[in-house]
Tab-separated table of C-alpha atoms in Angstrom:
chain	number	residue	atom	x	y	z
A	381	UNK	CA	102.736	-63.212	66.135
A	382	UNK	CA	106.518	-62.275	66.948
A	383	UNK	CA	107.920	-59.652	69.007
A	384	UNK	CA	108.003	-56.779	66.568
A	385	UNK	CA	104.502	-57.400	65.851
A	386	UNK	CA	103.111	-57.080	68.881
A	387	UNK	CA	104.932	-53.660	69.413
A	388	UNK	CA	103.729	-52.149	66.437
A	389	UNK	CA	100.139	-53.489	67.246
A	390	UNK	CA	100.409	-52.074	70.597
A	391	UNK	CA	101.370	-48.510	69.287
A	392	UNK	CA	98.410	-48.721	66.799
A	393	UNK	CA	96.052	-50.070	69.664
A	394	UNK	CA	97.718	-46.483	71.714
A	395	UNK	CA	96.215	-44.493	68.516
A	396	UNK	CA	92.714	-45.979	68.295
A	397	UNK	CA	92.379	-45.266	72.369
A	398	UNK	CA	93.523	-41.691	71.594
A	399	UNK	CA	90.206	-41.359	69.617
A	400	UNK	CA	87.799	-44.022	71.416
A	401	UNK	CA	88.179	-43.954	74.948
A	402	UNK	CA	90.615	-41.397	76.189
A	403	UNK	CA	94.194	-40.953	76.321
A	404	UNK	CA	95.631	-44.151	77.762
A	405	UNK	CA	98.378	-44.195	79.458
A	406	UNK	CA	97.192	-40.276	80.678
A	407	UNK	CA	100.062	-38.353	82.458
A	408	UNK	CA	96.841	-36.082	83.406
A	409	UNK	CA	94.835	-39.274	85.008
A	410	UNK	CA	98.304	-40.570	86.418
A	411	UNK	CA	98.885	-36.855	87.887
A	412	UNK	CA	95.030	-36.928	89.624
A	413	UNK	CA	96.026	-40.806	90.798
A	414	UNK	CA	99.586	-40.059	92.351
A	415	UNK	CA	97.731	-36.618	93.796
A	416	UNK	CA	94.881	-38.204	95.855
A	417	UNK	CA	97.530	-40.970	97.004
A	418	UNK	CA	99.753	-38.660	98.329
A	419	UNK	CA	97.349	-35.822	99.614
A	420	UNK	CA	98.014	-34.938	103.300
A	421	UNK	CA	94.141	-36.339	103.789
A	422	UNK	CA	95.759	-39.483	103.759
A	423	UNK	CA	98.708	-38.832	105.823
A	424	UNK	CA	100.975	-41.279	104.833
A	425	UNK	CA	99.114	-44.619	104.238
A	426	UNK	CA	100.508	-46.238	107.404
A	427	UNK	CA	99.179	-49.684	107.373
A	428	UNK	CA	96.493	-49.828	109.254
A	429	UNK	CA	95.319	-46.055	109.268
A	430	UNK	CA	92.425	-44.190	108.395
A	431	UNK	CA	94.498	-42.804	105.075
A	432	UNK	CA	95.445	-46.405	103.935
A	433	UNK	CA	92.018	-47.417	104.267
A	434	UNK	CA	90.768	-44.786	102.055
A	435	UNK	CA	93.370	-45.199	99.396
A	436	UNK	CA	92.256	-49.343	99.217
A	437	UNK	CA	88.512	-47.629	98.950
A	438	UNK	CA	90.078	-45.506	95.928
A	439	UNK	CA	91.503	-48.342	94.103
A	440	UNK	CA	88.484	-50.562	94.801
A	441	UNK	CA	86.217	-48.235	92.910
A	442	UNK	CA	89.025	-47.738	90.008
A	443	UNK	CA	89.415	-51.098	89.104
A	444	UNK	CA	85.822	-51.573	89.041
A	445	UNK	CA	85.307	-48.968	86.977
A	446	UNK	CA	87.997	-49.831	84.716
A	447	UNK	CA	86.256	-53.963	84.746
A	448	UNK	CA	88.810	-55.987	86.787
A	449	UNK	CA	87.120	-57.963	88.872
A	450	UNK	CA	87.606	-59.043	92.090
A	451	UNK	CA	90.276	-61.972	92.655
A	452	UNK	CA	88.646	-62.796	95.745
A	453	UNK	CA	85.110	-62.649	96.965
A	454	UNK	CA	86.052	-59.134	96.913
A	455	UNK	CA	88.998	-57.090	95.730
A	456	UNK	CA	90.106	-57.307	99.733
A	457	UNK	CA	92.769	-59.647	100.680
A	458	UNK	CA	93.085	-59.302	104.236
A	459	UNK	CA	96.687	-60.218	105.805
A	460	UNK	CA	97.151	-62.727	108.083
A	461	UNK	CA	100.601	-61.602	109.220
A	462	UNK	CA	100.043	-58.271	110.598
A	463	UNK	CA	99.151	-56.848	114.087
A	464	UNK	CA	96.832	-54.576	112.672
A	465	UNK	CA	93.886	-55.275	110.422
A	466	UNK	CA	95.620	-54.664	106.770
A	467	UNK	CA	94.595	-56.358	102.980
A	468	UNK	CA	96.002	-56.075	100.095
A	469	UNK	CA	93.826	-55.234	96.774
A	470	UNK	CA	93.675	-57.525	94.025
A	471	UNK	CA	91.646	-57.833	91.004
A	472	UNK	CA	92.076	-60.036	88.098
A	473	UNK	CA	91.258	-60.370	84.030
A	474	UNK	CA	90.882	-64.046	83.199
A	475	UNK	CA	92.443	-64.819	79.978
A	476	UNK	CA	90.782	-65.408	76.463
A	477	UNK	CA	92.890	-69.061	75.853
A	478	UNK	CA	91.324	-72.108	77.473
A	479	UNK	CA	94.358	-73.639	78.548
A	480	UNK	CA	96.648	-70.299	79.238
A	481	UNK	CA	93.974	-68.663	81.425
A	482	UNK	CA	95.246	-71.097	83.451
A	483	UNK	CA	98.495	-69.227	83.824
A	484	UNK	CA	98.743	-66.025	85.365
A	485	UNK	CA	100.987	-63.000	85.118
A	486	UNK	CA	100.929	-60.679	88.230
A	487	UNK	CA	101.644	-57.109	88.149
A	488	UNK	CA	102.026	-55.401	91.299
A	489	UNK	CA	103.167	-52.351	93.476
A	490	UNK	CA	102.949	-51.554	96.892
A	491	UNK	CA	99.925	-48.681	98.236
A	492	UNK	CA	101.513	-48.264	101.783
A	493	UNK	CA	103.653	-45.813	103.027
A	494	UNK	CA	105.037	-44.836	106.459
A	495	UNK	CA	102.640	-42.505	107.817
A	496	UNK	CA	103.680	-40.014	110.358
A	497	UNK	CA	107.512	-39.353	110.936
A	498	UNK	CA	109.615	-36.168	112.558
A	499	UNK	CA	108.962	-33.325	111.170
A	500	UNK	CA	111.143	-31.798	108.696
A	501	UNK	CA	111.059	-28.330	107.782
A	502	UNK	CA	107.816	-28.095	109.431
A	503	UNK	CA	105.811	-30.961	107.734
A	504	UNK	CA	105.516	-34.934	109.555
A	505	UNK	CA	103.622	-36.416	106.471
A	506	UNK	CA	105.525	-38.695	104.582
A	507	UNK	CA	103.358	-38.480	101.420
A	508	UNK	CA	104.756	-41.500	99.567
A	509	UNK	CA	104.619	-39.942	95.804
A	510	UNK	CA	107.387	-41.708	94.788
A	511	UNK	CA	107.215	-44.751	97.117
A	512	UNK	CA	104.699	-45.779	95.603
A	513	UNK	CA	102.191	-43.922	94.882
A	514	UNK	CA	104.128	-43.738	91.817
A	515	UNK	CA	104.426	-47.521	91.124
A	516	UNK	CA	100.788	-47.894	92.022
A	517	UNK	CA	99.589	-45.568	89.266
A	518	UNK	CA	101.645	-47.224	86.925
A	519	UNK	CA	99.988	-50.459	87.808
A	520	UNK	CA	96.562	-48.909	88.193
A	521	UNK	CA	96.946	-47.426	84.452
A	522	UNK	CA	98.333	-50.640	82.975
A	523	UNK	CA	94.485	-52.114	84.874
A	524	UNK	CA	92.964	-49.369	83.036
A	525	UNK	CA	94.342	-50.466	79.916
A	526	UNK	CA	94.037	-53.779	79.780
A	527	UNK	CA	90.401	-53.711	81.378
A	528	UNK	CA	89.335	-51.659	78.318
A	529	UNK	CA	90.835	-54.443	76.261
A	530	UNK	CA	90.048	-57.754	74.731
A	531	UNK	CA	91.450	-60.020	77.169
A	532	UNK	CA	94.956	-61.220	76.235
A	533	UNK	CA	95.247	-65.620	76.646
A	534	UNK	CA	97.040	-65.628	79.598
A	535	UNK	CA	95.209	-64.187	82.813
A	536	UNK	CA	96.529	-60.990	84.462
A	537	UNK	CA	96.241	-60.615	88.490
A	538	UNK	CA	96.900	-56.561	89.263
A	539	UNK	CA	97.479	-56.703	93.235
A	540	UNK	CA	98.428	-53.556	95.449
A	541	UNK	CA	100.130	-54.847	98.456
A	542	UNK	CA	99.626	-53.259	102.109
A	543	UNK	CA	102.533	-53.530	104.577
A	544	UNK	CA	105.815	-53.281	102.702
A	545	UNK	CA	107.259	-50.997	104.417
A	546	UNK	CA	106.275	-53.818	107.060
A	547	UNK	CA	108.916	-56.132	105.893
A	548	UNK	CA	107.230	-57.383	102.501
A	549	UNK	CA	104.099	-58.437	104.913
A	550	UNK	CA	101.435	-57.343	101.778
A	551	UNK	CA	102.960	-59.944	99.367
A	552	UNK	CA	104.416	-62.407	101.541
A	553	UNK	CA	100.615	-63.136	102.449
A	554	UNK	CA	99.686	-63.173	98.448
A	555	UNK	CA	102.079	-65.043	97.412
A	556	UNK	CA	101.786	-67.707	100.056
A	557	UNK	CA	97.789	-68.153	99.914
A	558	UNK	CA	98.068	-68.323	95.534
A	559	UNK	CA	100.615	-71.147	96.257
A	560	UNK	CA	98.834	-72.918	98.201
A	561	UNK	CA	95.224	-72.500	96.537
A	562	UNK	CA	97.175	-73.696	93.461
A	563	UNK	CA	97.493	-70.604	91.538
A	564	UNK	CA	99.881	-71.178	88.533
A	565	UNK	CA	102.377	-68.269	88.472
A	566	UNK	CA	104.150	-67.764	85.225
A	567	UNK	CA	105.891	-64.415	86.443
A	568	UNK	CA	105.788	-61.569	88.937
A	569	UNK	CA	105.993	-58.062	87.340
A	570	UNK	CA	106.077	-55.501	90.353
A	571	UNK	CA	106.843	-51.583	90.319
A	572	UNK	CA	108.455	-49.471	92.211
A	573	UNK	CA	109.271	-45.817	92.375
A	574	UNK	CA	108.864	-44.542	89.014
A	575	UNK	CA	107.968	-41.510	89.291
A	576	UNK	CA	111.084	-39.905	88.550
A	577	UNK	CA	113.396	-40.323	85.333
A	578	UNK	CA	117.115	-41.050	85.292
A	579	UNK	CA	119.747	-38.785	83.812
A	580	UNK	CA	122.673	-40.105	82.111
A	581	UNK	CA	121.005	-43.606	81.248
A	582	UNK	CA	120.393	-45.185	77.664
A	583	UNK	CA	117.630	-47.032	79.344
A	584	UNK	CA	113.968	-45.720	81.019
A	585	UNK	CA	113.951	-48.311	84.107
A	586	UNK	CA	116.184	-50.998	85.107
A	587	UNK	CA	115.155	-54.442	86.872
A	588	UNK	CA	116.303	-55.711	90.086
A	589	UNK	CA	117.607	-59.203	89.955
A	590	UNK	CA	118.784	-58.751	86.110
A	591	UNK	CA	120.754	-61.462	85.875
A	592	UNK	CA	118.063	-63.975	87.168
A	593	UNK	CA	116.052	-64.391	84.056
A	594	UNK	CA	116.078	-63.419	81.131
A	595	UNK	CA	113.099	-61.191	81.091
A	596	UNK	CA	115.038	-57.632	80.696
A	597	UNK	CA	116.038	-59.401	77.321
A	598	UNK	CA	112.165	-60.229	76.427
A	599	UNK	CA	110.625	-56.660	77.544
A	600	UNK	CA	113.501	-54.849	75.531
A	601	UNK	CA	112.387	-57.455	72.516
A	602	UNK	CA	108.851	-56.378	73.151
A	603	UNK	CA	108.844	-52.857	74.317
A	604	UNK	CA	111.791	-51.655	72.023
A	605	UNK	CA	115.417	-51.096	72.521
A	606	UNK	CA	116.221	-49.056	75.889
A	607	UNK	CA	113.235	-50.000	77.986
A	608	UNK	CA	115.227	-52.075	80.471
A	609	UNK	CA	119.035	-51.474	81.636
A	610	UNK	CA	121.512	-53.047	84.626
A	611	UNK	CA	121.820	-50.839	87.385
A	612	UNK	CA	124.616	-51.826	89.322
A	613	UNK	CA	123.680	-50.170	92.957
A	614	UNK	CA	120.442	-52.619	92.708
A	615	UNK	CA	123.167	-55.367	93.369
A	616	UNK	CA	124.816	-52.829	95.716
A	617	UNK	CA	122.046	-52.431	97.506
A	618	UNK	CA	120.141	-56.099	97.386
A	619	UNK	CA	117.498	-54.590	95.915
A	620	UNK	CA	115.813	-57.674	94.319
A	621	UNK	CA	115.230	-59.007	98.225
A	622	UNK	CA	113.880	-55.419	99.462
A	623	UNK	CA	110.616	-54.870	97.330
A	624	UNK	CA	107.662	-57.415	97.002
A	625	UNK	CA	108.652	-59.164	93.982
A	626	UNK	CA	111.022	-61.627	96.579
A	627	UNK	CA	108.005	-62.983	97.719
A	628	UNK	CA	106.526	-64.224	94.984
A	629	UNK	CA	110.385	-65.407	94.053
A	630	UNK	CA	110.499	-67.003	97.195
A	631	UNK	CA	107.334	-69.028	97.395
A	632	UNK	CA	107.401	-69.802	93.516
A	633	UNK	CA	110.758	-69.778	92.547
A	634	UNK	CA	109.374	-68.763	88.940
A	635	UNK	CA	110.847	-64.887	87.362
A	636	UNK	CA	109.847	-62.064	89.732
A	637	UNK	CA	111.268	-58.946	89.631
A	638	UNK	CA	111.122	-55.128	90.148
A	639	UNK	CA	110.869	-52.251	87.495
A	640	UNK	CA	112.369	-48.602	89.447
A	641	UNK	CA	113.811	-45.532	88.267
A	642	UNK	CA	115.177	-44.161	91.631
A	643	UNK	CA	118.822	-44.835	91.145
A	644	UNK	CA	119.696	-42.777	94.551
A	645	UNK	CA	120.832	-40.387	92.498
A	646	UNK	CA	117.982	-38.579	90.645
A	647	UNK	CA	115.603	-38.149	94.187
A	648	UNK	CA	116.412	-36.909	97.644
A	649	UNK	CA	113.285	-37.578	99.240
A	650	UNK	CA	113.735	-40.890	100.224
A	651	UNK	CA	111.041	-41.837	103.264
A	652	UNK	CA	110.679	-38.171	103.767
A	653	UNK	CA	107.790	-35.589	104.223
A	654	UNK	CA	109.100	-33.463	101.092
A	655	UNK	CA	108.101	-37.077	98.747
A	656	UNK	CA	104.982	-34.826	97.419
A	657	UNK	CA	103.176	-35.469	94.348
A	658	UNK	CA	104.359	-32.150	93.140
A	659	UNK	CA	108.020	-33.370	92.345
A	660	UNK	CA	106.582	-36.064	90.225
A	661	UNK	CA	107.360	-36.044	86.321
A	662	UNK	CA	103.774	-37.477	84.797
A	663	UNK	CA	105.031	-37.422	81.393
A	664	UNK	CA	107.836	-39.688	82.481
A	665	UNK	CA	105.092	-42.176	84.432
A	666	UNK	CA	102.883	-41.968	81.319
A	667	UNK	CA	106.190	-42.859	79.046
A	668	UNK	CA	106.670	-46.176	81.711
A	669	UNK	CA	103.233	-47.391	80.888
A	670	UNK	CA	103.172	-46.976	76.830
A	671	UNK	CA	106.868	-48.933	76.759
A	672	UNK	CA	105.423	-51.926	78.875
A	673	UNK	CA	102.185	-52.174	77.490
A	674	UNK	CA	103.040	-54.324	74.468
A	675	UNK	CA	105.594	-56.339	76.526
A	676	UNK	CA	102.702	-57.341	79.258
A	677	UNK	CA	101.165	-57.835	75.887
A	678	UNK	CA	103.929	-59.892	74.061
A	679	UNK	CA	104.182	-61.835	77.208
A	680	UNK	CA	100.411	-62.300	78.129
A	681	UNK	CA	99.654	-63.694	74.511
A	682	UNK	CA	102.662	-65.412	73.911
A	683	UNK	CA	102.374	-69.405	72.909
A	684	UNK	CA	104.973	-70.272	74.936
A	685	UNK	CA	106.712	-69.190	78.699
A	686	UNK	CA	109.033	-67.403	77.321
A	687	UNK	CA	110.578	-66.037	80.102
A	688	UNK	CA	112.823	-68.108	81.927
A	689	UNK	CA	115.312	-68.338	84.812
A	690	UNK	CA	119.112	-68.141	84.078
């Protein structure tokens, strides 16, 4: 099946949800995802906090709900590099294709946040809406999908890391215990801060590390024209080596790379207490999830690795 195909079978797939199962991707389930994330009852998700525990307790019962299973034993990965007892959460769908199961695409985002800081106009929580509470919804509704789903051929590994704001800690762990249990990566997919649009771009998100691989060229193929742009402050700024795709770049050397739309332009919040769930745009976050759906598709069912390094 070619690359137009599967888009147009993904936006018919989008209709027959409508009238099945529910809305999916849901700007209102997105909204009630980001919301919980970054309530002040979870003040901050510092890794290894009370709040942080209870969001990994949140997406535990999602994806099981949704029928990912567990990765592991259990969706916990604990960390083996922190000072404080931290896991990440990772649940899989094996693929349909006896020999592509064997090769996995992960999706990820980061659940942590900072926690407590100085207060700021009277508030010390920084929420985390947009980092990430944002990126994890996105990943959590792509689960959703896809666990509602025949499985595609290759198999699909949605992991929410603990300890980035650590120094990467969440998926420096992953990434180095998949190696070495022999997990064959075919590409890293992570998210980060999408919660808000751009202004003034022809494209929704752009990917750090664009000129690494090729894959801004397949998810534009797949998810239509304008999905994925350059951003040149993500050069500026070394963002490919500052979220958890680097990892997983790092360890495998295979494509790994970050989708954001926080071009330090469009959000002022940045690691502050005013990041609140309010100041999200859901029908933005929605719009994110229904343009990659048929290229995780495209990608997932594709006969061949497709994407590539440059």
């Amino acid at each position: 099946m070619n690359r137009r195909l599967y888009f147009i079978w993904g936006i018919v797939a989008m209709g027959l949800l409508l009238g099945s199962c529910g809305s999916i991707p849901s700007a209102k389930k997105m909204n009630e995802v980001v919301t919980y994330l970054a309530s002040d009852e979870l003040k901050g998700r510092d890794t290894g906090s009370e709040g942080i525990e209870k969001a990994g307790e949140f997406l535990e019962n999602e994806l099981e709900a949704y029928g990912v299973k567990p990765f592991f034993d259990s969706f916990r990965d604990t960390l083996s590099n922190t000072s404080t007892l931290a896991y990440n959460i990772v649940g899989v769908i094996e693929g349909s294709d006896p020999n592509l199961k064997e090769e996995y695409i992960l999706i990820g985002a980061h659940f942590d946040h900072i926690g407590i800081v100085p207060p700021k106009d009277g508030d010390e929580i920084a929420n985390g809406a947009n980092d990430n509470a944002s990126g994890t919804s996105t990943v959590l509704e792509l689960a959703r999908y896809f666990g509602r789903q025949n499985a595609p051929k290759r198999s699909l590994i949605f992991a929410f890391f603990s300890a980035e704001e650590k120094g990467l800690l969440g998926s420096k762990h992953l990434a180095t215990g998949l190696k070495d249990s022999g997990v064959n990566l075919y590409a890293m997919l992570n998210f980060e801060m999408t919660g808000v649009p751009m202004q003034g771009k022809d494209y929704l998100l752009y990917l750090t590390g664009y000129e690494k691989s090729n894959l801004a060229a397949v998810a534009n193929a797949y998810g239509g024209e304008g999905l994925v742009g350059f951003l040149p402050k993500a050069g500026e700024f070394n963002l490919f080596q500052r979220s958890d795709n680097y990892a997983f770049w790092e360890v495998y050397g295979v494509p790994s790379h970050t989708f954001s739309s926080f071009d330090f332009e469009n959000y002022n919040y940045y690691h502050q207490p005013g990041d609140e769930a309010s100041r999200m745009d859901y029908e933005h976050l929605s719009k994110v999830v229904s343009r990659m759906i048929p290229v995780i598709e495209g990608i997932a069912n594709g006969g061949s690795e497709e994407i590539k390094l440059n």
